[in-house]
XYZ file of C-alpha atoms in Angstrom:
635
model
C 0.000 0.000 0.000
C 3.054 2.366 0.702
C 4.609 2.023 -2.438
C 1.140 2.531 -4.154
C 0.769 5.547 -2.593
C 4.423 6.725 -3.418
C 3.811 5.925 -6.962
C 0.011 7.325 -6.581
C 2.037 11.080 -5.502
C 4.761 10.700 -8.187
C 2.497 10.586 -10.969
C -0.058 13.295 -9.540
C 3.549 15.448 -8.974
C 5.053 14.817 -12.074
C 1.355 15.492 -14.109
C 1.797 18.649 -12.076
C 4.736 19.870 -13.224
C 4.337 18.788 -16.940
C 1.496 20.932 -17.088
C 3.007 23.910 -15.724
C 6.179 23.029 -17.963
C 4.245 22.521 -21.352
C 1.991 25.397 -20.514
C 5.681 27.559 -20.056
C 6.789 25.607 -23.279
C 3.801 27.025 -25.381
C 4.343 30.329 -24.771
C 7.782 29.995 -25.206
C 7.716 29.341 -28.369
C 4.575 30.130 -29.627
C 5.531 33.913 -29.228
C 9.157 33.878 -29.947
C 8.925 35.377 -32.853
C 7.944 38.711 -31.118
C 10.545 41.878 -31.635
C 12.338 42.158 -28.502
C 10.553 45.695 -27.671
C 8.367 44.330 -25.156
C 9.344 45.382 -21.360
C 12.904 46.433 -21.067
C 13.173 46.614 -24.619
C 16.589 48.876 -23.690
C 18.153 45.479 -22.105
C 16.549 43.030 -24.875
C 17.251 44.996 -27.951
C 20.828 46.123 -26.203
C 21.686 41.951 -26.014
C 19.813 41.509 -29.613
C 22.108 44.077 -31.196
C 25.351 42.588 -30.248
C 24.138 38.712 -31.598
C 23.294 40.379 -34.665
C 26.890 42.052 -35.505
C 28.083 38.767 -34.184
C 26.588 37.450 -37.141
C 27.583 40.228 -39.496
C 31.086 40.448 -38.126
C 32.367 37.792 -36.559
C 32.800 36.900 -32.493
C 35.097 39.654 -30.884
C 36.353 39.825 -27.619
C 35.999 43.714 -27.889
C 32.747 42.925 -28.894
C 30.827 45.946 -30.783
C 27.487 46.801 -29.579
C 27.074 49.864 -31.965
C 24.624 52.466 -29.924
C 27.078 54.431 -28.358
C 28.761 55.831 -31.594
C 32.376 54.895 -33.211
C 34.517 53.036 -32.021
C 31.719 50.485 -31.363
C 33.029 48.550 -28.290
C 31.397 49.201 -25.333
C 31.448 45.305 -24.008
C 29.880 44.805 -20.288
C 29.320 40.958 -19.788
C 31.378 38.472 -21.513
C 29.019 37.245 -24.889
C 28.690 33.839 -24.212
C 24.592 33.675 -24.820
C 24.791 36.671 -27.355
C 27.870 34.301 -29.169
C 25.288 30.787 -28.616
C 22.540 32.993 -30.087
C 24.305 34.255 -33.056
C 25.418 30.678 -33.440
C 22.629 28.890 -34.083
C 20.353 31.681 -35.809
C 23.323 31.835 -38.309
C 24.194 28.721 -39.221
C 20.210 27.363 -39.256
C 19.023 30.589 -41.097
C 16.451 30.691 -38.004
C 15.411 34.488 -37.549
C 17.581 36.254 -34.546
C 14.863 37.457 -32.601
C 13.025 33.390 -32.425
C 16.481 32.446 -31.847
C 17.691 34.313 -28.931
C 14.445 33.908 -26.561
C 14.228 30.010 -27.376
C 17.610 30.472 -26.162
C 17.153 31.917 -23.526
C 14.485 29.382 -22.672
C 16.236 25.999 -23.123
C 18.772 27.595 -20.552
C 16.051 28.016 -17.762
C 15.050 24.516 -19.186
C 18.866 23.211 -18.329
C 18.532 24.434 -15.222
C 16.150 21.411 -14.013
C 19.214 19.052 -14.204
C 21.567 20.766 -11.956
C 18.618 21.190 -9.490
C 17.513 17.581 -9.421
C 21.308 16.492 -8.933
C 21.330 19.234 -5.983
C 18.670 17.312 -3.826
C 19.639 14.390 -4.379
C 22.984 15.054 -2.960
C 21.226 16.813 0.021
C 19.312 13.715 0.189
C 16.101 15.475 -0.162
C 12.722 13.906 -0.534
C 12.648 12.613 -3.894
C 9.571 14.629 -5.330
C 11.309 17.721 -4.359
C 12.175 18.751 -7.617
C 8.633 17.807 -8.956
C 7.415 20.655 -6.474
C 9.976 22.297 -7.596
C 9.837 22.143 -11.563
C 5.918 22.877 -10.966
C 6.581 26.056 -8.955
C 8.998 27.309 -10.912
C 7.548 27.345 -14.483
C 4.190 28.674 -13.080
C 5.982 31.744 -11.962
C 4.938 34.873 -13.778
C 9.147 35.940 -13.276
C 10.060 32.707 -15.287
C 7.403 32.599 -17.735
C 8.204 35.877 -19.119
C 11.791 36.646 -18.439
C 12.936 32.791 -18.610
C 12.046 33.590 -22.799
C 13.029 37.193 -23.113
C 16.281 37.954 -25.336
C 18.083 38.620 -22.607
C 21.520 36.721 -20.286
C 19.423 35.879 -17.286
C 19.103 32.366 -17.312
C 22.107 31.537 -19.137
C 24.011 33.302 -15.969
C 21.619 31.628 -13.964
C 21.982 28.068 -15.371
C 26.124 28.493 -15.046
C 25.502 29.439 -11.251
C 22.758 26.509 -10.305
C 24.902 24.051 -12.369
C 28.334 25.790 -9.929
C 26.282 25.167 -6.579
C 25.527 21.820 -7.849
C 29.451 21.351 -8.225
C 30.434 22.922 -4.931
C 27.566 20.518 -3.045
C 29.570 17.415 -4.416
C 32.499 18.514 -3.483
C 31.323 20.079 0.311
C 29.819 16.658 0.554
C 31.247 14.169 -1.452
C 34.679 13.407 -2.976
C 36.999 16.807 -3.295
C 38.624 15.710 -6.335
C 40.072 17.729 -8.960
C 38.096 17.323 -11.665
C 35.121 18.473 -9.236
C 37.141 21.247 -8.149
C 38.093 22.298 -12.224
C 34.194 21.842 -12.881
C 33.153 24.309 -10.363
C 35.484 26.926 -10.840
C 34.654 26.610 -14.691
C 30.855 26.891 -14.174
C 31.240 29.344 -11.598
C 33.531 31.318 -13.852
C 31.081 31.253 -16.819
C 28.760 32.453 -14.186
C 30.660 35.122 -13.655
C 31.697 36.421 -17.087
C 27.577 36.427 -17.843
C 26.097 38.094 -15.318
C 28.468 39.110 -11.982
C 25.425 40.180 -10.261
C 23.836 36.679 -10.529
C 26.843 34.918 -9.485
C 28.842 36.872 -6.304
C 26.023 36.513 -4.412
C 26.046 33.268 -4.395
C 29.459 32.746 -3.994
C 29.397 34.723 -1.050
C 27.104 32.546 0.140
C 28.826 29.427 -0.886
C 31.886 30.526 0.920
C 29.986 30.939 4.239
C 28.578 27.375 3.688
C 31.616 26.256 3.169
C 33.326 27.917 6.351
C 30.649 26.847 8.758
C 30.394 22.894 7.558
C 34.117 22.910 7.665
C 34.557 24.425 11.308
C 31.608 22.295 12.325
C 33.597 18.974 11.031
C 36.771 20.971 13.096
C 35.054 22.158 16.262
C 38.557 24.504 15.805
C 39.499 27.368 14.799
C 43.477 26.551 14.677
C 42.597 23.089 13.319
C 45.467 21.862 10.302
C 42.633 20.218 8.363
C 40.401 23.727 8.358
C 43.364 25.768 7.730
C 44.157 23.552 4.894
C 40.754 23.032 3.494
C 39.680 26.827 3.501
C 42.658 27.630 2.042
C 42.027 25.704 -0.856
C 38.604 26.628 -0.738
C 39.777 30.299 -0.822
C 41.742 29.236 -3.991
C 38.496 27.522 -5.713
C 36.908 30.623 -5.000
C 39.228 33.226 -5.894
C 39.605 32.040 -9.371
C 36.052 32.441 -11.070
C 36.304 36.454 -9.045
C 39.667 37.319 -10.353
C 38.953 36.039 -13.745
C 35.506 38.204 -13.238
C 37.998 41.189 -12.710
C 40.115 40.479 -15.471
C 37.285 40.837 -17.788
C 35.963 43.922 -15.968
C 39.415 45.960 -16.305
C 39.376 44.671 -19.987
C 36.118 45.845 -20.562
C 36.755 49.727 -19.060
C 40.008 49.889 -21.129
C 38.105 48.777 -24.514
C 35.538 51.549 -22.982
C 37.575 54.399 -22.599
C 38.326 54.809 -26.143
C 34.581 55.496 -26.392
C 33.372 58.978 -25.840
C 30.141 57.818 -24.330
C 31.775 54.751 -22.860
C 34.168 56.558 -20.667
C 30.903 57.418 -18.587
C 30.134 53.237 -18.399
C 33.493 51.831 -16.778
C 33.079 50.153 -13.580
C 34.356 53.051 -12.058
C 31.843 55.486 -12.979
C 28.814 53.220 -12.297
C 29.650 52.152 -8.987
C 27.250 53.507 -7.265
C 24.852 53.030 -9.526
C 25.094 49.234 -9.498
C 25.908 48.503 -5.928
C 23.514 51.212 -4.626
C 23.550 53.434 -1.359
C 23.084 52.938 2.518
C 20.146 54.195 2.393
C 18.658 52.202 0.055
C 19.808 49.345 1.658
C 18.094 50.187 4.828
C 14.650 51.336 3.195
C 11.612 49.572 3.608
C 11.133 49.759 -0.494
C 13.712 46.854 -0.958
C 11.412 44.548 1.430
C 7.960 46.326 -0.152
C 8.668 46.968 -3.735
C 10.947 44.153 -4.421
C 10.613 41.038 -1.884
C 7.107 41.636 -1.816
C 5.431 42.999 -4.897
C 7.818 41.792 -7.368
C 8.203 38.248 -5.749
C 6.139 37.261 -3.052
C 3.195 38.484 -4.518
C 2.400 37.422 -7.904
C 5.339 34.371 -7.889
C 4.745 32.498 -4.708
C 1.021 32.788 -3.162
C 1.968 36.315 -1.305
C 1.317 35.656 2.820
C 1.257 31.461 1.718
C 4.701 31.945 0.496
C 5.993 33.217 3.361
C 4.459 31.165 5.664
C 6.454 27.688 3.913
C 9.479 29.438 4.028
C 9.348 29.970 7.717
C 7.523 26.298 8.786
C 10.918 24.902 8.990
C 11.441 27.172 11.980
C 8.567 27.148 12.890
C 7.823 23.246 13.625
C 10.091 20.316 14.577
C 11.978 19.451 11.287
C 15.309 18.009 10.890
C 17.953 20.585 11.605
C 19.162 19.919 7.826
C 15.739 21.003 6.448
C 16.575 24.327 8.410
C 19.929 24.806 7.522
C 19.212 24.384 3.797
C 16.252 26.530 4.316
C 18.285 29.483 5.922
C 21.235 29.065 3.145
C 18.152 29.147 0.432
C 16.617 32.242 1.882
C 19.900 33.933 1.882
C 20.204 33.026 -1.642
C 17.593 34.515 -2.157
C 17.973 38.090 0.518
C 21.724 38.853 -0.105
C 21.564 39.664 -3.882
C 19.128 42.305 -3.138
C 21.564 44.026 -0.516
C 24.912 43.580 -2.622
C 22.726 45.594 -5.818
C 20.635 47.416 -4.089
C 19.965 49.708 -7.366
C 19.785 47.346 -9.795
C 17.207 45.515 -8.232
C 15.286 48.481 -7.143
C 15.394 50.099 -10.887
C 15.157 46.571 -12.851
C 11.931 44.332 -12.125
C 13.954 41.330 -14.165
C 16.766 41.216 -11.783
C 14.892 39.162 -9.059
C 15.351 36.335 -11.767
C 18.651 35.982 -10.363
C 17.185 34.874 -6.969
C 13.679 34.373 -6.907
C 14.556 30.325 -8.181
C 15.512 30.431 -4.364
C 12.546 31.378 -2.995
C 11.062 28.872 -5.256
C 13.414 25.809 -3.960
C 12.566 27.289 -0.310
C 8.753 26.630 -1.288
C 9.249 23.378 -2.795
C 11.843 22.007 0.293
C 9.340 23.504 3.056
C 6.530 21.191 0.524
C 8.378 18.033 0.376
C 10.013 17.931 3.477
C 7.780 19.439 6.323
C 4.357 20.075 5.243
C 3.737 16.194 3.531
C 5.063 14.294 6.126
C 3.240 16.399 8.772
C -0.145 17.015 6.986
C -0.108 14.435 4.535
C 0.580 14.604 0.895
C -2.917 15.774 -0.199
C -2.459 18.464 1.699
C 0.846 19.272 0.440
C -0.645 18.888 -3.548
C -3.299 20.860 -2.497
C -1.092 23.971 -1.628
C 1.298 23.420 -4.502
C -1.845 23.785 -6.909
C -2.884 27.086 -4.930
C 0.040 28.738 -4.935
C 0.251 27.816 -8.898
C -3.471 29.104 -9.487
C -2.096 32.288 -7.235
C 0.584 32.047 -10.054
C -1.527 32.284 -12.814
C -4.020 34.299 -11.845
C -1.060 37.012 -11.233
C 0.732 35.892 -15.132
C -2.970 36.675 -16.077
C -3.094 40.158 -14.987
C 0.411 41.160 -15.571
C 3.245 39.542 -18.206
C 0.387 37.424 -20.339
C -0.737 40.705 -22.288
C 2.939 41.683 -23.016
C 3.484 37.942 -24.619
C 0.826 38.046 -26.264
C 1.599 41.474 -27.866
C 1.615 41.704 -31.631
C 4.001 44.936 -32.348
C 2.730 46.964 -35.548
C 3.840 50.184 -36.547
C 1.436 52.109 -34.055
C 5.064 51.239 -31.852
C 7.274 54.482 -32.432
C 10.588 52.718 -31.827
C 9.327 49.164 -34.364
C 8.181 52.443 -36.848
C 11.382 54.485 -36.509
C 13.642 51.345 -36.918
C 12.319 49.928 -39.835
C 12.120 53.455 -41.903
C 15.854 53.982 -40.965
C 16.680 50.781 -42.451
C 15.161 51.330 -45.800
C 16.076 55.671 -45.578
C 19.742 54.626 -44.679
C 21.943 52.445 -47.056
C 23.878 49.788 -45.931
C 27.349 50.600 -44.692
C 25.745 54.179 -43.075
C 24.631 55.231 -39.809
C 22.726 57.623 -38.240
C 22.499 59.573 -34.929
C 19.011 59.853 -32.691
C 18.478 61.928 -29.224
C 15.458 61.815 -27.127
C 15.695 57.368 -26.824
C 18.000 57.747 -23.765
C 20.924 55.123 -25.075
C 17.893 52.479 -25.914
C 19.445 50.193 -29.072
C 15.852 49.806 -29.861
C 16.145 51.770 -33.430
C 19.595 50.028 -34.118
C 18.497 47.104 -33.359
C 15.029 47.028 -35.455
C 16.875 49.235 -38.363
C 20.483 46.973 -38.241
C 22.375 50.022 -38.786
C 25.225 51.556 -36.576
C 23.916 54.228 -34.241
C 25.041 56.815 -31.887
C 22.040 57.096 -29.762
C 22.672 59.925 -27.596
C 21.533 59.750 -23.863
C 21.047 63.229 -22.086
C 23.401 62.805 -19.807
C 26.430 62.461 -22.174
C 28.754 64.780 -21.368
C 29.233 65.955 -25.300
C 25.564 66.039 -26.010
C 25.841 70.118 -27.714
C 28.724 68.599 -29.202
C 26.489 65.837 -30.984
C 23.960 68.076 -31.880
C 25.897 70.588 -34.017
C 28.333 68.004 -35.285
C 26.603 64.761 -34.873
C 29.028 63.480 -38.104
C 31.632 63.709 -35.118
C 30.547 60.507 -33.649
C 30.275 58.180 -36.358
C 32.915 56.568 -38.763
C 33.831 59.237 -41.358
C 31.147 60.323 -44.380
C 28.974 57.782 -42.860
C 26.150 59.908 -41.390
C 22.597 58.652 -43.181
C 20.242 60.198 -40.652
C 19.106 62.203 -37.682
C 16.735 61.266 -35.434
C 14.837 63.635 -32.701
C 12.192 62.362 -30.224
C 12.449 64.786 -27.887
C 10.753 68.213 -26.470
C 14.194 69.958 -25.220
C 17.130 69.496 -27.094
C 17.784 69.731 -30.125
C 14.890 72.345 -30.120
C 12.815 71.922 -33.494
C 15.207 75.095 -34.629
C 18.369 72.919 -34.589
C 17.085 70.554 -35.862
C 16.188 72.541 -39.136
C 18.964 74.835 -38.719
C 21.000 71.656 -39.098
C 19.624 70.019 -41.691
C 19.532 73.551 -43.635
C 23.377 74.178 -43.091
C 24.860 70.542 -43.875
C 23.710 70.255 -47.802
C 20.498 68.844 -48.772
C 18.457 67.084 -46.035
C 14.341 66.406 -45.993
C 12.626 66.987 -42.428
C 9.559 64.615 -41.856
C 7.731 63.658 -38.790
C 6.296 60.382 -37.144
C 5.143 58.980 -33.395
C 6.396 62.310 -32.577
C 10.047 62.424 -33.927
C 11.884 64.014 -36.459
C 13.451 62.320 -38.824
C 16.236 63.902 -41.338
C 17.471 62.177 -44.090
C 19.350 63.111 -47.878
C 16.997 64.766 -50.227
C 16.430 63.318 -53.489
C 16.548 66.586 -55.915
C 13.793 66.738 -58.191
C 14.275 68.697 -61.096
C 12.383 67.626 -64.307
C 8.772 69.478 -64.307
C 7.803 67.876 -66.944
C 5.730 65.055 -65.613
C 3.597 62.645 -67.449
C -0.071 62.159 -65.404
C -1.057 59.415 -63.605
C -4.258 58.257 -62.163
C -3.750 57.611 -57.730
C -4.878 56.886 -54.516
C -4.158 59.546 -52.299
C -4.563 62.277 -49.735
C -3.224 65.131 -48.945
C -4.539 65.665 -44.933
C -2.277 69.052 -44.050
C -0.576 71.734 -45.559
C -0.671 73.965 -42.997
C 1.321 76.744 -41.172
C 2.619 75.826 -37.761
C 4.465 78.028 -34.989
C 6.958 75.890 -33.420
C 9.697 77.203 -30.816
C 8.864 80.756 -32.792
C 9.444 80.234 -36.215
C 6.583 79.317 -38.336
C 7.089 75.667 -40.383
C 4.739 74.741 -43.319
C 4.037 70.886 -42.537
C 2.289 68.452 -44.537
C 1.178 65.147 -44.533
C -1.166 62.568 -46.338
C -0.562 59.213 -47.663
C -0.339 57.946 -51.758
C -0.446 55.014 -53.955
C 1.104 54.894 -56.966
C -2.352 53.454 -58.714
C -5.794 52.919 -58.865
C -5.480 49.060 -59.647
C -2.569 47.332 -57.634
C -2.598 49.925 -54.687
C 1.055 49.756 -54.984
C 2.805 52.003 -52.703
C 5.576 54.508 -54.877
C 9.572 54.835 -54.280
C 8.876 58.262 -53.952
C 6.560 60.858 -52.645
C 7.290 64.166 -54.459
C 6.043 67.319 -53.428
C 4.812 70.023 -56.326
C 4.216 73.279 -54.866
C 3.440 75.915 -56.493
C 1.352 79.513 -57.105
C 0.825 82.047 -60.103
C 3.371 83.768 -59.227
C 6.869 82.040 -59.327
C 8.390 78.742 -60.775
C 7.289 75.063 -58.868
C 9.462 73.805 -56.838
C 9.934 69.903 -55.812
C 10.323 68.652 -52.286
C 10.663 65.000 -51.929
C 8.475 63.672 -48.685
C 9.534 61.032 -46.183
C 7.402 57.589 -46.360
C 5.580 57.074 -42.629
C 2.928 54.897 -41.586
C -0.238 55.268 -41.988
C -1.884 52.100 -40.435
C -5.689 53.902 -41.446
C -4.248 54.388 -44.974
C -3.124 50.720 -44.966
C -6.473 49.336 -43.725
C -8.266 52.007 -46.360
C -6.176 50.253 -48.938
C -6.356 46.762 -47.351
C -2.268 46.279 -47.930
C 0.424 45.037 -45.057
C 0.642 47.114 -42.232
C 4.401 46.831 -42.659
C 4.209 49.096 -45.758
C 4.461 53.431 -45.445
C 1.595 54.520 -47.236
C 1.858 57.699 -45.233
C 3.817 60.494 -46.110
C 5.187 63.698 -44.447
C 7.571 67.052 -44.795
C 8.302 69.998 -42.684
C 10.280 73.109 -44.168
C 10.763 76.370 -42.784
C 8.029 79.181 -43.969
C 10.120 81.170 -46.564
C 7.223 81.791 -48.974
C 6.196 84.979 -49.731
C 2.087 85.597 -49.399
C -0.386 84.362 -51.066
C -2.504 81.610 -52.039
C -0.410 78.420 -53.102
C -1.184 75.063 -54.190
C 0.457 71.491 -53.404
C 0.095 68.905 -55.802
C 1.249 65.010 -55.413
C 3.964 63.402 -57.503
C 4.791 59.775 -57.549
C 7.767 58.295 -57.986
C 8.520 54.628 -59.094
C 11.759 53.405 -61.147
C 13.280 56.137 -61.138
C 10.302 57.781 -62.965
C 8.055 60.555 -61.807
C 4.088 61.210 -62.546
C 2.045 63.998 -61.534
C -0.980 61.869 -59.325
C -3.925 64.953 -59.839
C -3.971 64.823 -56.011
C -3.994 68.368 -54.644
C -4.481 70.975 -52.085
C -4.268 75.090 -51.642
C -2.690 76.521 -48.273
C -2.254 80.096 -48.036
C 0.633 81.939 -46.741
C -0.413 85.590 -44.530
């Protein structure tokens, strides 16, 4: 009867956790093709950006994630999930963006192996890891961020698979080999994500002190001497290898403008945070609580197993591992205070802990004490908890099918077809974000508003890039550049256009236009503004509308041309910058991914009186007067 009841509890466990795995699985990949501009598209699109010039340009150890302007380099964590992403989307032609967050999945997927090995070398109840695997791929935290393009659970994978390591050789045989394999995991660890790995290797070095001096009972004891110091050793290794990268990294950064602002050095505080946030209540409210507690482990429920070790007569293992878990889970938040304050996907790094916590307090206290039905029955409320909180929060952000109502999915893919191949551009107002390099897979200089050169940028934004390579200007901002440099700028520097989209400005080469000669043609088309606009105190003539080329086809033209002129004085031609329209493109019933829209912005230099803008198309090379037109009048 006992074994049927074992075997009765397996199979409801491991139904358990297949469910919440295949449910994880589904969404995994069923939405991997998504753009990484969901939440934190900075962080995604920032990762994205240096697989894709992997893939362009080979692996480099000064690795070029091109957002901060020429030279390129401004490496942080060693590549080894942008290099594995690059990889694979390369050499089986799968798309990048599908590539890296299935990625990124099958690591959170690895990290079920090291865990299983981990209890059974504490010698844990074996359906531990079935409470476990069920816990943790019900958690809102993991089903979002565990497929997000983005190092998390690669770092984390290297760091369960290191504690795994370090357990077998705490409590098993201290060979070599297990010694090598740690310090390599732990290492990799390291070189991902730092932040995910000291933590626990402070950790693990306590462990390892207070097993050792327990085994001693000694202080001066040879055998502890001997054994920390080769602990000390094991340890040492994966941090000063974490340190050589980090001094490599600020000397490939100071050659940067803009990186010279992201050594180490200068964002000390910002990663490791202040007193004072350390001894807020917002780390325990806003973070412990409403980012993990909450909506990943059943709130007040969650708590409440993580403390019934302590709180009933279990085995004094059960409440050491429990303490060392919890601190797993605590210390991370008070070694990067600020990171985990600012960044809601940096509890990925510890909340697993929590999870194991659950799952132990599960397995080994509440099942043997309340019986296993009861201990099922929790497990599935906390997962419903679980779900009911994926529901409400990350499940809409999967789900999210990106058109080109998104300014920076807009932005990106107009600057890759406005700038050639081989140019770049420079945008302000998109803080450092390498969401319009990434989406447009040109070389940026996206420039935040605290760089110390930003004037500089704006009157010689050329200054930044590699030489003659400037293709476009990009403004999304109120301050600066004020609309005046902007045109200013574009008037001064040769022969630039000025359009406007989702609130930016966009400057690219004008096309001259010179033959007035045009043949008709018969379009689609509006033109929905020619007016005269007041902006920062010089009046602008803008307009805007949308065309295609014919009545039949509904194809969209190369070029929107515009023909304004009056009675008085000679037409002139201003070419227009393509935009989306997404009412045009439902009007027409074509791909949303198409500009049907067009607009331009020039300076009022017309003299008054009535005037009239007329519609030219433009398609190989060729150029037809559409009939499409409109009178303004200048006062």
């Amino acid at each position: 009867m006992k074994k049927i009841a074992i075997e009765r509890e397996w199979g409801i466990l491991l139904t358990i956790a297949l469910v919440a795995l295949s449910y994880s699985f589904y969404l995994a990949v069923a939405f991997a093709g998504q753009p990484p501009l969901d939440v934190h598209s900075f962080r995604q699109t920032q990762t994205a950006l240096t697989s894709y010039w992997f893939i362009k340009q080979g692996f480099q150890l000064a690795y070029e994630t091109p957002v901060a302007g020429a030279p390129w380099g401004i490496p942080f964590e060693f590549p080894i999930y942008q290099a594995i992403v690059a990889y694979f989307s390369k050499t089986l032609n799968w798309g990048l963006d599908g590539t890296g967050r299935l990625v990124s999945y099958a690591f959170l997927l690895l990290t079920i192996i090291p865990a299983i090995g981990i209890a059974k070398r504490l010698k844990l109840p074996g359906v531990t890891s079935l409470y476990f695997i069920a816990i943790l791929f019900s958690m809102p935290i993991y089903v979002y961020w565990g497929r997000s393009f983005m190092i998390e659970t690669a770092a984390l994978f290297f760091c369960i698979a290191a504690i795994k390591l370090f357990l077998d050789y705490l409590l098993g045989e201290r060979t070599i080999l297990v010694a090598l394999a740690f310090i390599a995991f732990a290492s990799l660890g390291v070189l991902q994500k730092a932040t995910t790995a000291l933590p626990i290797l402070v950790v693990l070095s306590i462990v390892f002190f207070a097993v050792e001096f327990k085994r001693s009972d000694s202080l001066k004891s040879v055998a502890l001497i001997k054994n920390l110091f080769v602990a000390g050793v094991i340890f040492l290794i994966p941090i000063a290898i974490g340190f050589a990268w980090v001094n490599f990294t600020d000397q490939v950064k100071l050659e940067n403008p803009l990186g010279e602002q992201l050594t180490s050095a200068a964002l000390g505080k910002w990663n490791w945070g202040t007193l004072s946030q350390r001894t807020s209540s917002e780390i325990w409210t806003k973070v412990v609580w409403e980012r993990v507690l909450s909506p990943n482990l059943g709130a007040l429920l969650g708590i409440l197993l993580l403390i019934t070790p302590f709180l009933v007569r279990a085995e004094s293992k059960i409440k050491y591992i429990m303490l060392a878990v919890i601190s797993l889970g605590i210390i991370p938040l008070f070694l990067f205070t600020n990171l985990h304050l600012v960044h809601d996907y940096y509890q990925t790094a510890n909340a697993l802990f929590f999870a194991y916590g659950v799952s132990l307090a599960l397995a080994a206290v509440v099942a043997p004490a309340l019986g296993k039905r009861v201990a099922i029955f929790i497990l599935v409320m906390l997962m419903l908890s679980n779900y009911v909180a994926l529901h409400n929060g990350y499940l809409p952000q999967i789900k999210n099918e990106f058109t080109k109502a998104n300014r920076d999915l807009a932005i990106g893919k107009m600057l890759n077809r406005e700038v050639p191949d081989g140019m770049q551009f420079v945008a302000f107002g998109n803080d450092w974000s390498s969401t319009f390099a990434y989406i447009s897979e040109r070389k940026s200089f996206t420039v935040p508003g605290w760089f110390k050169g930003y004037d500089q940028a704006i009157s010689n934004p050329a200054e930044f890039l590699e030489q003659g390579r400037l293709g476009a200007i990009v403004s999304c901002t109120t301050q600066k550049p004020s609309v005046i440099q902007v045109f200013d700028w574009a008037k001064n520097n040769g022969s630039w256009k000025v359009g406007e989209t989702h609130g930016c400005f966009i400057v690219t080469p004008e096309k001259q236009i010179s033959d007035h000669l045009l043949d008709p043609a018969q379009c689609l088309g509006s033109i929905d503004r020619a007016d005269v606009e007041l902006r920062d105190g010089r009046e602008f003539v803008v307009f805007a509308g949308w065309l295609a080329a014919d009545n039949d086809n509904k194809r969209i033209p190369d070029d929107v041309v515009l023909k304004i002129s009056n009675k008085d004085a000679a037409p002139i031609y201003l070419q227009a910058l393509k935009v989306p329209r997404l009412d045009a493109n439902q009007y027409l019933r074509i791909h949303g991914d198409i500009d049907a829209g067009f607009s331009r912005i020039i300076e009022n230099t017309f003299k008054t009186g009535i005037y009239e803008v007329e519609l030219v198309q433009g398609t190989g090379g060729k150029f037809r007067s559409c009939g499409v037109r409109k009178t303004f009048e200048i006062r």
